[in-house]
Amino acid sequence: MPKGTTHKPSVFSRSLLSLCARQTAMTNELGAIDEKIGASGLNGAEQVRRPVSLAWVVTSSTLGSVIDWYDFYLYASLAVFFGSEFFPPGNGTLGVLLSVATMGIGFAIRPLGGVVFGTLGDYFGRKYAFLLTLIVMGVATTAMGLLPTYASIGVISPILLIIIRLVQGLAVGGEVGGAATYVAENAPENTRGLYTGLLMTSAQFGTILSLIMILLSRHLVGDQAFKSWGWRIPFLFSVILVVFSVFLRMRLQETPIYMELKSAGRTTKTPLRDVFLDKTNLKVLLLATFGVTAGQGVIGMTSNFFSLQFMQAVLKINISTSSAVSAVALALSIPVYFGFGWLSDHVGRRKLIVSGLLLAAVFYLPIYMAMKFFSTPVNPYALCFLVWLQLSFNAMVVGPLMAFLTESFPAKVRMTSVTIPFNIGNGIFGGFMPFIALWLSGLTGNPFVGLAYPIGIALITAIVNLACLHETSGTRIWDEVEVAGGTSPKAAINKK
């Protein structure tokens, strides 16, 4: 936004802001009976400012991120059906490739979504932005279940499919970063890793829920009906998730830190300018991208998605067995994620992040060679352990990730600064990981060569982190609103 320009929100934005304001007033009245959770590390000012319980904050924030992963895994799992449904008939392979390519479009647009909704979060407030991402995301996922086929409306069908995936990707680009910022600014100083780590279990819950809904829908309508129209059921089920999540989020109010900034007149009217033209902030943003999120994105996609793809496409393990292996490993990894978040509050964020990246880089090749060994005959217990091990490496990085990012940037541009590196890492580096890995393997004829991509990115990220970044766990983000002028992001830069 050019200097001196006043942004006027749309009618829809003003209406939503008004609705949020009315709900906030109601929540403030209920806040008088809030439980005194400050005993675990909150100072007096924080106790007074916190309006709702952390359990409510984390639950409402996590559920939206669950919907994100639920939609992603649904689309990835059902893409084989979309080739014949939404693209011209006659070439089934091309149709599947095109449907998979549209998934890539959704990933590629995520950084732009981070810019759009991160800016809204810093300009209007965290609650407004991450409520809007949820609504947009829910509408797009529901629209997927209602989309007419190519046989019904012709070429308009694939065009609408691309639009839906673009809208979905934009909303998702603001969802996780917005939710993480909201949770971090509500959490006690000394348990921020734990609560943001709980938020990051949403990938596991969303993926498991999508697998359950796919299997349940196939069982209820039968294989033939599922291929014809039953695949729409899991997408339409998201309506229930979205309505419930909106209900929860409407009971929240703005974060206490943002309210303090606003009351002091210290919020920004030009978030993008403050992010990109402030040299210190831009430096931290770039280091966070290439020293944390790039590696996290590739090992996250490797453990959550590529491991299943490898079992099915390379090892030729049937869908039921491979899906069961993946689902059990995901479920068993849930406590590991918030466990490492909790641990980062005690030993630091950076040690765990670098350790997870290096462990993944060192052990990926042996793990995937072992997966091949245990595939003939199929040993589901060994395969489950090997997938769980990959997820554990990812958990070491993801558990403390959002605490690290939120502690690295000043409050007035925190949501924009968090969402941009997170979405570059997960949308670009991680989003195209399966395609690059399979392409490299196909090019050489060696199924393990594709692992060079996640191994290389993880190593480079760990090196940048060790050379350029500094521990942030001692950062008190509340100090910024209690001491005037404390808005420097230098806490994340190594001062050596």
Short mmCIF file of C-alpha atoms in Angstrom, two decimals, residues 53 62 121 161 167-168 187 212 252 312 320 337 342 348 358 366 370-371 387 405 413 431 438 452 460-461 466 494:
data_model
loop_
_atom_site.label_atom_id
_atom_site.label_comp_id
_atom_site.label_asym_id
_atom_site.label_seq_id
_atom_site.Cartn_x
_atom_site.Cartn_y
_atom_site.Cartn_z
CA SER A 53 -9.19 -20.29 28.38
CA THR A 62 -6.39 -26.31 15.66
CA GLY A 121 -4.07 -9.95 10.34
CA LEU A 161 -11.68 -26.83 -10.44
CA VAL A 167 -9.06 -20.08 -3.59
CA GLN A 168 -8.34 -23.00 -1.28
CA ALA A 187 0.04 -18.54 25.46
CA ILE A 212 -11.59 -42.52 7.91
CA LEU A 252 -12.84 -15.74 20.73
CA GLN A 312 1.95 -47.63 -3.13
CA SER A 320 -5.69 -50.79 2.21
CA TYR A 337 4.66 -33.37 18.07
CA TRP A 342 6.97 -28.85 25.29
CA GLY A 348 15.43 -24.38 23.32
CA LEU A 358 20.15 -33.58 10.39
CA PRO A 366 18.57 -46.28 5.24
CA ALA A 370 14.57 -50.82 5.00
CA MET A 371 11.01 -50.10 3.81
CA VAL A 387 7.05 -44.24 8.84
CA LEU A 405 8.81 -18.03 14.13
CA VAL A 413 4.05 -7.35 11.53
CA GLY A 431 4.60 -28.80 -2.02
CA LEU A 438 9.38 -39.14 -8.44
CA ALA A 452 18.39 -36.55 -2.85
CA ILE A 460 21.36 -26.84 3.49
CA THR A 461 18.68 -25.62 5.89
CA LEU A 466 23.71 -23.14 12.51
CA ASN A 494 23.14 -14.73 15.56
#
